[in-house]
mmCIF file of C-alpha atoms and ligand atoms in Angstrom:
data_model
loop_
_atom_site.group_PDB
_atom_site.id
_atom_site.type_symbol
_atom_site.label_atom_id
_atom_site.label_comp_id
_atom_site.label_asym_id
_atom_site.label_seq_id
_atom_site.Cartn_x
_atom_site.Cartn_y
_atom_site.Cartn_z
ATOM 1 C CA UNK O 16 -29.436 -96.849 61.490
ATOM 2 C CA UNK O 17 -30.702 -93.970 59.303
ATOM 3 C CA UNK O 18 -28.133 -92.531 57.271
ATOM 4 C CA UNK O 19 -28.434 -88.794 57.743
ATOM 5 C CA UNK O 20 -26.658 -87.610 54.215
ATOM 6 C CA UNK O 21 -29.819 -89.328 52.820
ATOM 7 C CA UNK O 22 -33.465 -88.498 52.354
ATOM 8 C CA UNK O 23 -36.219 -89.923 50.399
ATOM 9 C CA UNK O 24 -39.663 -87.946 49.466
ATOM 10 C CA UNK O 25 -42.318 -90.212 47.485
ATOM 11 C CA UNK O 26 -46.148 -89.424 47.007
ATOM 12 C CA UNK O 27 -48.810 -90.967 45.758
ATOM 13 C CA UNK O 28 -52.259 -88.718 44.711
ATOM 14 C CA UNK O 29 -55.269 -89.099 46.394
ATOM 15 C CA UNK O 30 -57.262 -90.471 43.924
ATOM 16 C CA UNK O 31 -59.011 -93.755 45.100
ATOM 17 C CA UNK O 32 -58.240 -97.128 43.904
ATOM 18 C CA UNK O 33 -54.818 -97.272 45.217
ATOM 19 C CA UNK O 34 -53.446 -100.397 43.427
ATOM 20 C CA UNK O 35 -51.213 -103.494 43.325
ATOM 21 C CA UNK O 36 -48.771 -101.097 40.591
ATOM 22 C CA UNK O 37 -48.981 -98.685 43.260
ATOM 23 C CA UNK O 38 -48.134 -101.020 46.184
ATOM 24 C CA UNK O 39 -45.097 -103.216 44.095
ATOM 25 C CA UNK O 40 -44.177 -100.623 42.320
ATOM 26 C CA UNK O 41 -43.601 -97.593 44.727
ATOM 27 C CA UNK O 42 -45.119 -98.111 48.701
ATOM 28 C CA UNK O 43 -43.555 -101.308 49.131
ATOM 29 C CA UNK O 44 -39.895 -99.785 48.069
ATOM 30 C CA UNK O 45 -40.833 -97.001 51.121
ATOM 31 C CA UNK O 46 -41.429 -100.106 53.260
ATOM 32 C CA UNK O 47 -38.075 -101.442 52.316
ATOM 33 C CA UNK O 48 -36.220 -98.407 52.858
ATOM 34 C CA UNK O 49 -38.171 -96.275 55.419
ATOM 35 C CA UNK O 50 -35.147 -97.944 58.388
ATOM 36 C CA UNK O 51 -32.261 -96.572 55.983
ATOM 37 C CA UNK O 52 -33.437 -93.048 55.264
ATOM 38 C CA UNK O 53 -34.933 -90.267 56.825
ATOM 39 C CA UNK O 54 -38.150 -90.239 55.064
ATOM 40 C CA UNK O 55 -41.342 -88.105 53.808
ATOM 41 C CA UNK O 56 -44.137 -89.914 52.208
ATOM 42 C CA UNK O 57 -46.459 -87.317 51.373
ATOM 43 C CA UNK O 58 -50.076 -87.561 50.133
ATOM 44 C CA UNK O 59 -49.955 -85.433 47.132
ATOM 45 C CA UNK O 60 -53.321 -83.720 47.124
ATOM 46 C CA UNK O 61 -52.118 -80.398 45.082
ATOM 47 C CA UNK O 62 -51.457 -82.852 42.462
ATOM 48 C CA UNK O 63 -55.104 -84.718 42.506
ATOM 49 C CA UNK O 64 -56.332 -81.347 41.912
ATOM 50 C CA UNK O 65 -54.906 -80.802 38.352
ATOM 51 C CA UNK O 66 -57.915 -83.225 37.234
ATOM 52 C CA UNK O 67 -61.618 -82.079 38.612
ATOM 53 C CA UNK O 68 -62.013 -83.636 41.835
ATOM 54 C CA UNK O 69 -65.156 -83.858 43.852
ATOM 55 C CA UNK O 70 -64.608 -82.322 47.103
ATOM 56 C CA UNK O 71 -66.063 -84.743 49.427
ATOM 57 C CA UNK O 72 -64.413 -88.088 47.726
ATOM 58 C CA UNK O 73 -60.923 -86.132 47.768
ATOM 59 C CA UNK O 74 -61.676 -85.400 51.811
ATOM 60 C CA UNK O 75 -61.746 -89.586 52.123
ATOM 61 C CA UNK O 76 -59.292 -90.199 49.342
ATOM 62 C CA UNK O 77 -56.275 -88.625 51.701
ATOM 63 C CA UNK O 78 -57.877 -90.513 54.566
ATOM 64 C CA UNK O 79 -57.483 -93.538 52.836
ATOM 65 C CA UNK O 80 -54.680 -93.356 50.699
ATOM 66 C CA UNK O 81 -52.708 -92.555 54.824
ATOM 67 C CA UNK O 82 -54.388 -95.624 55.974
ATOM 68 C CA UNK O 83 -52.785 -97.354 52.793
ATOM 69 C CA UNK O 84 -49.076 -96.084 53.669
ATOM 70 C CA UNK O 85 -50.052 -97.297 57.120
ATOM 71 C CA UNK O 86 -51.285 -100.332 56.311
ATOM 72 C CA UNK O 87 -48.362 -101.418 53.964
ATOM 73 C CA UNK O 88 -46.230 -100.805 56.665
ATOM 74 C CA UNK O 89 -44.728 -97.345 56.889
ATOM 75 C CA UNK O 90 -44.195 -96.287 60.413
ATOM 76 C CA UNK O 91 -45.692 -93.197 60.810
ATOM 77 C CA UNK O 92 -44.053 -92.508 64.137
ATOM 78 C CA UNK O 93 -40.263 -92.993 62.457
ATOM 79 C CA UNK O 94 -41.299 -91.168 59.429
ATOM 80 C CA UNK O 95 -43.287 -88.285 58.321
ATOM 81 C CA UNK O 96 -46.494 -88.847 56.508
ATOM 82 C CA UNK O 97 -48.101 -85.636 55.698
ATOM 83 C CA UNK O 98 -50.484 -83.689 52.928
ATOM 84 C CA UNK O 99 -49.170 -81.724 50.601
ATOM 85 C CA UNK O 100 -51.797 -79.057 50.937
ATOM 86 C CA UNK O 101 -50.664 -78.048 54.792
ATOM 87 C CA UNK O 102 -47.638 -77.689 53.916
ATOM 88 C CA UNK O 103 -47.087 -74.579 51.830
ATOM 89 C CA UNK O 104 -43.926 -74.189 51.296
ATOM 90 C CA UNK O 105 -44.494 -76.574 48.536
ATOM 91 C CA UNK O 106 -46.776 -74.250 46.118
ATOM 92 C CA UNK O 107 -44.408 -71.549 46.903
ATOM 93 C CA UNK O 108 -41.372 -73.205 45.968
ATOM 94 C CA UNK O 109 -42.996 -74.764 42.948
ATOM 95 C CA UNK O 110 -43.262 -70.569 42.187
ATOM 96 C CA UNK O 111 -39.892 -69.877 41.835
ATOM 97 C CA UNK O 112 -38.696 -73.158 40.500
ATOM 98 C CA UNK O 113 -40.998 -72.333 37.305
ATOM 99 C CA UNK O 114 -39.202 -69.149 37.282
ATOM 100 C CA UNK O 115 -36.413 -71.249 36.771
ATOM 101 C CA UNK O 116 -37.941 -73.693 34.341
ATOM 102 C CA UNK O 117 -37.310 -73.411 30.568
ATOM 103 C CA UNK O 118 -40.776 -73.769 28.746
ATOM 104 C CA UNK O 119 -39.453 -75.838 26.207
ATOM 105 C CA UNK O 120 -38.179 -79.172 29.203
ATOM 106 C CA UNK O 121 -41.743 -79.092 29.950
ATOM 107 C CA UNK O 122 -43.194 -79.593 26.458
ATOM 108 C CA UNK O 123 -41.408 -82.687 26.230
ATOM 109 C CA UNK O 124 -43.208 -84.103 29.332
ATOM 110 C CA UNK O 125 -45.235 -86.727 27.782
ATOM 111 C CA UNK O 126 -47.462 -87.345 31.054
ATOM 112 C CA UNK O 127 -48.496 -84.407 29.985
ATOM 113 C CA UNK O 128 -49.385 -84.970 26.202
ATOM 114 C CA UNK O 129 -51.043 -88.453 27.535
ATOM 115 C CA UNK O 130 -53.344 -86.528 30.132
ATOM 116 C CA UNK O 131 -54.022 -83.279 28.283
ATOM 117 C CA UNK O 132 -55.495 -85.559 25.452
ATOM 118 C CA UNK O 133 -56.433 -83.919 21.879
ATOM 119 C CA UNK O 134 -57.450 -80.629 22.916
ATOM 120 C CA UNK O 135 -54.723 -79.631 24.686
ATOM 121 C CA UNK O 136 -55.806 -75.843 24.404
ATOM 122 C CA UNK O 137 -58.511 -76.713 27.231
ATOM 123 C CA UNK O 138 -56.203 -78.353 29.415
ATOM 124 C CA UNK O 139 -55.323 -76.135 32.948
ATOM 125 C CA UNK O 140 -52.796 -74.861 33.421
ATOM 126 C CA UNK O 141 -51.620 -76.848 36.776
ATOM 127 C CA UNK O 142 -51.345 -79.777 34.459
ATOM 128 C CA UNK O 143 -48.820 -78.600 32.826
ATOM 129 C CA UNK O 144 -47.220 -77.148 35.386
ATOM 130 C CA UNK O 145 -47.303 -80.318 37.695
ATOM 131 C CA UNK O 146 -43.219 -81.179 37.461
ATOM 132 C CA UNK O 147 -42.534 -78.168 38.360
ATOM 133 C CA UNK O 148 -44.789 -78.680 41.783
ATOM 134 C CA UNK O 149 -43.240 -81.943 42.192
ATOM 135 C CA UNK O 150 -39.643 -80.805 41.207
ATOM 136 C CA UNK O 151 -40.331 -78.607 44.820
ATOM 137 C CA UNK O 152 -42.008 -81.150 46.601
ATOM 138 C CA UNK O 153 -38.495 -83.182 45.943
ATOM 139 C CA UNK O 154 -36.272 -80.607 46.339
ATOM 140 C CA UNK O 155 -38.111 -78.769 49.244
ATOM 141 C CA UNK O 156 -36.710 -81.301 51.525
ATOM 142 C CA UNK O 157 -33.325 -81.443 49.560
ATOM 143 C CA UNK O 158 -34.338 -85.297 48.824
ATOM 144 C CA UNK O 159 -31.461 -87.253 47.630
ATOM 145 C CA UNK O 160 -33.902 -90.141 46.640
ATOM 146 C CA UNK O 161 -36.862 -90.632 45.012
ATOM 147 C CA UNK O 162 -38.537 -94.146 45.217
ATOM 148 C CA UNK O 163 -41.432 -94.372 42.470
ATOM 149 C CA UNK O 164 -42.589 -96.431 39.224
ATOM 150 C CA UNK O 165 -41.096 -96.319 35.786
ATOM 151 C CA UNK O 166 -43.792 -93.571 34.822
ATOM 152 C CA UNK O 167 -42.170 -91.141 36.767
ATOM 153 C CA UNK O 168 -38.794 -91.143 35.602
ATOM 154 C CA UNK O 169 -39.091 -88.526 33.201
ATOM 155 C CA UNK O 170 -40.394 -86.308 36.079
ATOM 156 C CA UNK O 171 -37.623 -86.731 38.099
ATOM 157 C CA UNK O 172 -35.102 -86.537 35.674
ATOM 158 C CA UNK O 173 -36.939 -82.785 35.500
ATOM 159 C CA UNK O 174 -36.516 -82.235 38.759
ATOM 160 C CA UNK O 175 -32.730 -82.879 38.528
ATOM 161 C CA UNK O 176 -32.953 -80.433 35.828
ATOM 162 C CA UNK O 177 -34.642 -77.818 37.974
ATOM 163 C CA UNK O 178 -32.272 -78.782 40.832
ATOM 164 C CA UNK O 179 -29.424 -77.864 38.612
ATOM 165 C CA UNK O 180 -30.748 -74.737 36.782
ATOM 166 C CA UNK O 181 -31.628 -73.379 40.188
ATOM 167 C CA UNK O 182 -27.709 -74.221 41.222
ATOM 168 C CA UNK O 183 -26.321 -72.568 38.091
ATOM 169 C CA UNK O 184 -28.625 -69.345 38.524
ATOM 170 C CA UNK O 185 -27.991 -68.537 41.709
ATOM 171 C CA UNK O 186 -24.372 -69.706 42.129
ATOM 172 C CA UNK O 187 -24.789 -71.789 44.857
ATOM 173 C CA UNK O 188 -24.526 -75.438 45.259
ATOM 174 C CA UNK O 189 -27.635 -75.529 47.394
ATOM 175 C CA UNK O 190 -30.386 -78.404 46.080
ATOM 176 C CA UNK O 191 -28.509 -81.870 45.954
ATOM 177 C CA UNK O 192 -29.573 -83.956 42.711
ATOM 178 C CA UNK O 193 -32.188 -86.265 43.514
ATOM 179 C CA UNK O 194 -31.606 -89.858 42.484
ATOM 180 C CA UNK O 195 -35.474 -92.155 40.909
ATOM 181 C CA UNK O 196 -35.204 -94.807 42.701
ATOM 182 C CA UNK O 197 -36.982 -97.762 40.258
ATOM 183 C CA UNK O 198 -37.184 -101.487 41.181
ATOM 184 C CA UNK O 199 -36.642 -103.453 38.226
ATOM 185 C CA UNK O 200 -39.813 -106.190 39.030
ATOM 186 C CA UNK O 201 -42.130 -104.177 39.367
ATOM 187 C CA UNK O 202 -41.694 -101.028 38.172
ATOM 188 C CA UNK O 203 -44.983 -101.188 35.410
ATOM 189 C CA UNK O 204 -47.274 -103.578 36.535
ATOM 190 C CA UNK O 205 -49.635 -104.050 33.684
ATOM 191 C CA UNK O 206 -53.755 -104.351 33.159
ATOM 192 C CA UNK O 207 -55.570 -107.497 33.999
ATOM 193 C CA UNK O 208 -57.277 -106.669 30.676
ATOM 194 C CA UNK O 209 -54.589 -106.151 28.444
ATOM 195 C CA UNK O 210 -51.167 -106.459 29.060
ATOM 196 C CA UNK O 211 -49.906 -103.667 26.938
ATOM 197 C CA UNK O 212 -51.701 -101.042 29.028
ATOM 198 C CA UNK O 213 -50.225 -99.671 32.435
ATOM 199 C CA UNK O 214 -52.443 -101.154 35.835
ATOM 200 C CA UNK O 215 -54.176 -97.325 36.833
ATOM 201 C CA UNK O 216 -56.179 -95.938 38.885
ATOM 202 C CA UNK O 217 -58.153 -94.212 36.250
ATOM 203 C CA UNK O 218 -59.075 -97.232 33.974
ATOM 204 C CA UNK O 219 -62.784 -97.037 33.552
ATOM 205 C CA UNK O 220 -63.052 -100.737 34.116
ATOM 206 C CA UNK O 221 -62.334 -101.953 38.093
ATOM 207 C CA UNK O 222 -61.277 -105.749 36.671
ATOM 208 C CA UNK O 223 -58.215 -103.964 34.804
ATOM 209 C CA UNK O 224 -56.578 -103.794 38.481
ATOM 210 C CA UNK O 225 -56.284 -104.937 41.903
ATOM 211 C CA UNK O 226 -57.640 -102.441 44.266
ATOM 212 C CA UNK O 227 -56.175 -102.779 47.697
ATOM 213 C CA UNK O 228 -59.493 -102.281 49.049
ATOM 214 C CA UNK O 229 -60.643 -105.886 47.158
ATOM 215 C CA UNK O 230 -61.925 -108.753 49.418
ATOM 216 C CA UNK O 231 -61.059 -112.194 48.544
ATOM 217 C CA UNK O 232 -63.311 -113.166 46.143
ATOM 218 C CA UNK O 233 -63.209 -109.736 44.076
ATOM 219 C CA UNK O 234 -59.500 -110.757 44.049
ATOM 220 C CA UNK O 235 -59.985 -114.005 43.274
ATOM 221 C CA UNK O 236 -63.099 -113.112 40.380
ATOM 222 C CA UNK O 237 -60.293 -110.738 38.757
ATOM 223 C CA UNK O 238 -57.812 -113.114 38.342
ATOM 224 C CA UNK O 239 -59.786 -115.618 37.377
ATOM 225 C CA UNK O 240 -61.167 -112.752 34.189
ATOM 226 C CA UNK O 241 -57.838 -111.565 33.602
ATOM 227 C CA UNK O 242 -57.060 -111.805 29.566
ATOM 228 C CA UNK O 243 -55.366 -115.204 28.773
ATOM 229 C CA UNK O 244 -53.594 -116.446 25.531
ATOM 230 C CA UNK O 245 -54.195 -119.819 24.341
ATOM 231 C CA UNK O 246 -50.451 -120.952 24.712
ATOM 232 C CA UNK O 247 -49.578 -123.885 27.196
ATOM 233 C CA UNK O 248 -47.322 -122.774 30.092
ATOM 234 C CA UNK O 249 -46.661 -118.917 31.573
ATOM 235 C CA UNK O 250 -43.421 -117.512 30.688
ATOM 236 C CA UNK O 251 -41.810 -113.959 30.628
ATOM 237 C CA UNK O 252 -41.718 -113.651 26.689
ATOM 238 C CA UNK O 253 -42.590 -110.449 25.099
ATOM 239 C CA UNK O 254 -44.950 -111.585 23.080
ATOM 240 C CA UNK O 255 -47.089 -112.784 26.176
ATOM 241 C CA UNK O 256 -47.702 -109.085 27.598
ATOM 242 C CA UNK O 257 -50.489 -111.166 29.783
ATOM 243 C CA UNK O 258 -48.397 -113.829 30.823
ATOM 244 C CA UNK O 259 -45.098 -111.735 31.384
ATOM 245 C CA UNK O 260 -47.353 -109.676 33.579
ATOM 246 C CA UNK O 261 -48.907 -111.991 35.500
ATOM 247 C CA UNK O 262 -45.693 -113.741 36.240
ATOM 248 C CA UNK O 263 -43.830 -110.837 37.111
ATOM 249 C CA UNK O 264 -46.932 -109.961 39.519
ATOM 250 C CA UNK O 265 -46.122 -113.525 41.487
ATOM 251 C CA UNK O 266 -41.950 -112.600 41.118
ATOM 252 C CA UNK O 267 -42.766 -109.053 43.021
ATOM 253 C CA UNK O 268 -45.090 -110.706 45.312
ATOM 254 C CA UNK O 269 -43.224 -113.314 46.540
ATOM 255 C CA UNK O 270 -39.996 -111.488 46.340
ATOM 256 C CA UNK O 271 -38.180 -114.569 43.822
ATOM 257 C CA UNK O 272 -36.382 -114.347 41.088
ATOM 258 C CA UNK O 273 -37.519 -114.859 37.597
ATOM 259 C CA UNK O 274 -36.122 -118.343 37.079
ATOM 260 C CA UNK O 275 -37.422 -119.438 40.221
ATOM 261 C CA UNK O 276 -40.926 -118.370 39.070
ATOM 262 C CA UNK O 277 -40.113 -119.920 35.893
ATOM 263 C CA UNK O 278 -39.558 -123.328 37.686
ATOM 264 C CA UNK O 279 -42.705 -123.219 39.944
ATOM 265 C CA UNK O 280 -45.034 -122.263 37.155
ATOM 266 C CA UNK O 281 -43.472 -122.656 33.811
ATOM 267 C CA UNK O 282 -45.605 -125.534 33.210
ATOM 268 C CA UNK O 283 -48.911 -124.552 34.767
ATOM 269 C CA UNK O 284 -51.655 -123.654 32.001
ATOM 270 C CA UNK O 285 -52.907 -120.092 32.398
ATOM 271 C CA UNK O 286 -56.181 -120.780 34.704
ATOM 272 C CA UNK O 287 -53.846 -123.498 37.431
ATOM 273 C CA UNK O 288 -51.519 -120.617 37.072
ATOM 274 C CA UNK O 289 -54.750 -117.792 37.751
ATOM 275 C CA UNK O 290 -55.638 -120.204 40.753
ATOM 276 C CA UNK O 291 -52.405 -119.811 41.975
ATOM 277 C CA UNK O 292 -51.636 -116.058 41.854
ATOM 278 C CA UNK O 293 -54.668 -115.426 43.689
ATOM 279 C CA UNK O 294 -53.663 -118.044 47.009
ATOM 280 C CA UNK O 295 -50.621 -115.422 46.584
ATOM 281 C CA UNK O 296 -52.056 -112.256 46.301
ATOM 282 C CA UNK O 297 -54.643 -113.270 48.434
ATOM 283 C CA UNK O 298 -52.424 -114.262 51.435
ATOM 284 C CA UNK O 299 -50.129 -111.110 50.763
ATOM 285 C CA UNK O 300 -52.493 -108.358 50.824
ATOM 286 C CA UNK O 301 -56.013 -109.458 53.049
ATOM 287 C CA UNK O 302 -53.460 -108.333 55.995
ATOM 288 C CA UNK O 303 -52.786 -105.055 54.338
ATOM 289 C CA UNK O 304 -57.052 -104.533 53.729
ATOM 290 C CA UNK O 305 -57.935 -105.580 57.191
ATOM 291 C CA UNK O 306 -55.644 -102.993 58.688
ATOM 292 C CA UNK O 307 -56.609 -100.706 55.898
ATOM 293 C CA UNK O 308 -60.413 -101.178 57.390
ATOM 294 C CA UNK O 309 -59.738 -100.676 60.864
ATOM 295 C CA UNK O 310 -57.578 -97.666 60.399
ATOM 296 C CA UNK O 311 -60.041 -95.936 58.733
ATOM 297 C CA UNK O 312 -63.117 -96.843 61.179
ATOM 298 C CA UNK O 313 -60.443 -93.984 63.081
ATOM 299 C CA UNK O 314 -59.581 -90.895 61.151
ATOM 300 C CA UNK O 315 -59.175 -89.023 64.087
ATOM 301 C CA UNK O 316 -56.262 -90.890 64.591
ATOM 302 C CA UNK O 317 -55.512 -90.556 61.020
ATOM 303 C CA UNK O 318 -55.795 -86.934 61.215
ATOM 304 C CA UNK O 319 -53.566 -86.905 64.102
ATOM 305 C CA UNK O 320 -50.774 -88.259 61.859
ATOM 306 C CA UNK O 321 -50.997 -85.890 59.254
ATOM 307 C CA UNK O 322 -51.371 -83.072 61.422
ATOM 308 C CA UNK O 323 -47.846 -84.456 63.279
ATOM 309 C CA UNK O 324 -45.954 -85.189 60.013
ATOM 310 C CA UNK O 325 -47.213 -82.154 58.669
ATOM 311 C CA UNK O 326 -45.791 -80.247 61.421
ATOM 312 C CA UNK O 327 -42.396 -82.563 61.254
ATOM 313 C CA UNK O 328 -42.497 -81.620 57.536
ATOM 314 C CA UNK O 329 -43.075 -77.797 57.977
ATOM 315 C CA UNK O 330 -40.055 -77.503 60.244
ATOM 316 C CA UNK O 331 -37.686 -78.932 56.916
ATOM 317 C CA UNK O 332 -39.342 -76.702 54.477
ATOM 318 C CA UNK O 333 -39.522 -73.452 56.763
ATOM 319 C CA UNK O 334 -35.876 -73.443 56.715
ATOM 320 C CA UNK O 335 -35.059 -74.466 53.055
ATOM 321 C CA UNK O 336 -37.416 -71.319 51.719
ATOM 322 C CA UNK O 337 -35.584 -69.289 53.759
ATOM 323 C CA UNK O 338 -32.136 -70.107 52.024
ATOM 324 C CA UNK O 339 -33.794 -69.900 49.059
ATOM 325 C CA UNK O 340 -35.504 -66.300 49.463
ATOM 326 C CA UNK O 341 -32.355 -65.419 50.677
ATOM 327 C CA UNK O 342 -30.540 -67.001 47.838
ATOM 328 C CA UNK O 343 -33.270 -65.402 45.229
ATOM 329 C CA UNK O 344 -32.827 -61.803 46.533
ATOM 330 C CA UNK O 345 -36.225 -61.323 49.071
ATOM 331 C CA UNK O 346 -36.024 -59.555 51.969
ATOM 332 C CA UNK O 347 -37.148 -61.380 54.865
ATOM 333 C CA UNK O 348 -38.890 -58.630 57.102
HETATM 334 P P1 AMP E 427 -50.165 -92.476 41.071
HETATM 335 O O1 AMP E 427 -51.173 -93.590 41.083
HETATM 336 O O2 AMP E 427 -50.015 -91.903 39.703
HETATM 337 O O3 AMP E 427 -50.354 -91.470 42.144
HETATM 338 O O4 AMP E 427 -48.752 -93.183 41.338
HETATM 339 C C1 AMP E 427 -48.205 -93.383 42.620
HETATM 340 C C2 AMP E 427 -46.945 -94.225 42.545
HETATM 341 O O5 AMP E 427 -47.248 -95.534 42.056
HETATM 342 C C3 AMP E 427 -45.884 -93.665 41.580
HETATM 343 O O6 AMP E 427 -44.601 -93.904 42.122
HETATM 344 C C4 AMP E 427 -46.086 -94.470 40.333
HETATM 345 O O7 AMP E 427 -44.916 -94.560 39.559
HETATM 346 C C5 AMP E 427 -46.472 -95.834 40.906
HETATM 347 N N1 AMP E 427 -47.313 -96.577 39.958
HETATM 348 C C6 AMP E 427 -48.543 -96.213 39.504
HETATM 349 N N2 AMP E 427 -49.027 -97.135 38.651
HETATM 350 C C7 AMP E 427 -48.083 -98.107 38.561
HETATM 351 C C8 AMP E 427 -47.991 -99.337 37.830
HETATM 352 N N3 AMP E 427 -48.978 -99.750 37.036
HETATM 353 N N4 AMP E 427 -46.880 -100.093 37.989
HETATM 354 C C9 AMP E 427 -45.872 -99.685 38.803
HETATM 355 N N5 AMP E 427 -45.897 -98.543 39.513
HETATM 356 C C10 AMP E 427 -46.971 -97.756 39.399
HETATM 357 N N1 LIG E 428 -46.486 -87.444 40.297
HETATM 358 C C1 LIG E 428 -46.446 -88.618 41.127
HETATM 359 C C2 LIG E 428 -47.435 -89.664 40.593
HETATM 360 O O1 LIG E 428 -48.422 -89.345 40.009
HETATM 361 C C3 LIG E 428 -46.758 -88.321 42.562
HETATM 362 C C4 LIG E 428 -45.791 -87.360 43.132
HETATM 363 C C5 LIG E 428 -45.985 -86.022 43.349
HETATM 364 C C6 LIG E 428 -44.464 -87.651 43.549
HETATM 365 N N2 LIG E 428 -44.886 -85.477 43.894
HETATM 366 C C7 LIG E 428 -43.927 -86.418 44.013
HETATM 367 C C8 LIG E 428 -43.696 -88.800 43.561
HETATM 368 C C9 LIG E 428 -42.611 -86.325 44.470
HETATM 369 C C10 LIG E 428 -42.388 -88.693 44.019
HETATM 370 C C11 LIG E 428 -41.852 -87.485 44.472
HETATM 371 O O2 LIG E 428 -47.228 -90.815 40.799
#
């Protein structure tokens, strides 16, 4: 039964090479909680645009990163999968919420110091900017939950922020403060290549990270090149980022506990152990790429669900920019 006091809103950007950190670490949550909530899963395309994107790889990006949702297992018929970019309510909200954004929370945003690199001068402006857009994309639906990775705490403790400045400003009690939503096991699922560096979609080389578009043997060819140690056994220690990731890859994907992982492989040397993870990873997601194909030999359909959710979507935010013109002082003529 949905519980109608709650709402979640995730995204993920358009980007290509939607990952395994991606899937364990934020779709599969929506999977897991799309029955409990009324829920928007929205492809964030006003985000992908804060880096240069080429126009014709964004146009299949969004295609496939809905096939991707779909794929994983998010209904689209129970919940609303949208784009951003129809929807926008979202860029005007994210207006007036930077209205209502101290400069100063957003220099502390250290997405922003990692993306903006050295010279930071050159960097646009909608990088910066971008927790203020997704402070509305949250709050435009007054989400009480937000179910993402560990990298986007800091954002959503913004939005909070936001919600509450907002609430204080205009006297009102209007935006409820949305809770992240982070699942301990997988909430930073590391690089094949080093273990100290976040699994991304950006990462100039492809065997840092399994692509949910890999067929069995890339899968299996990654694995098997994935950094080792020269230690005997796989445990969890800190001072194994490779093994501790690896293992906590198998923990998410077979949905065990640590110790239980630690039982069934604590004594396996690192390439029985690379043999292993890929049966598992193998058998978890070709299900998830062969729907993934067939979806997107149909984006009419696909466009069809993004033109329904987007519609589903626009009804939600139609009504919360009214409050919040009305709140703000606009006339509505
Ligand atoms: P992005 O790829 O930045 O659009 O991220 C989409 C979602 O996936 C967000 O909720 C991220 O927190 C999550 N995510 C991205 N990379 C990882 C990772 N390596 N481990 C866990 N979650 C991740
Ligand atoms: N910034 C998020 C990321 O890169 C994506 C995102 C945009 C998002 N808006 C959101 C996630 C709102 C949750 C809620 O991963």
């Amino acid at each position: 039964m949905t519980n109608s006091k709650k709402r979640i809103f995730s995204g993920v950007q358009p980007t290509g090479n939607l990952h395994l950190g991606n899937y364990l670490g934020a779709i599969r949550a929506w999977v897991d909680m799309q029955h409990q909530y009324e829920s928007l899963f929205c492809i964030v395309d006003l985000h992908a645009i804060t880096v240069a994107q080429d126009p014709a790889k964004l146009r299949t990006a969004i295609r496939e990163t809905t096939a991707a949702y779909i794929a994983c297992g998010i209904d689209p018929v129970k919940n609303i999968i949208f784009p951003q970019s129809a929807v926008a309510e979202h860029s005007e909200l994210a207006w007036i919420l930077s209205c209502n954004t101290p400069i100063g929370w957003l220099n502390r945003m250290t997405q922003f110091k990692d993306k903006a690199g050295k010279d930071r001068e050159k960097a646009p402006l909608g990088l910066y900017s971008y927790p203020v857009l997704m402070a509305a994309d949250i709050l435009l639906y007054k989400t009480t939950h937000v179910p993402v990775g560990e990298d986007q705490k800091q954002h959503i403790e913004l939005a909070r922020d936001i919600a509450g400045a907002f609430n204080r400003n205009f006297n009102a009690e209007y935006f409820p403060l949305p809770e992240p939503v982070i699942r301990a096991e997988a909430a930073r699922i590391m690089s094949l290549r080093d273990g100290t560096k976040k699994m991304s979609k950006s990462d100039e080389s492809d065997y840092s990270r399994i692509n949910l578009t890999d067929d069995v043997t890339t899968i299996a060819l990654k694995f098997r090149k994935a950094k080792s140690d020269m230690i005997d056994g796989m445990d969890f220690d800190e001072s194994r980022p490779e093994s501790k990731n690896l293992l906590g890859i198998y923990v998410a994907l077979k949905g065990i506990s640590k110790e239980q992982a630690l039982h069934e492989c604590g004594e396996l040397n690192f390439s029985a152990f690379k043999n292993l993870i890929t049966e598992v990873a193998v058998e978890h997601l070709s299900p998830i790429t062969q729907k993934m194909r067939e979806l997107l030999a149909e984006p009419d359909y696909l466009d069809k669900i993004l033109q329904d959710g987007s519609n589903r979507a626009k009804e939600i935010a139609t009504k919360t920019m009214s409050d919040v013109k009305n709140l703000v002082g606009f006339l509505q003529v």
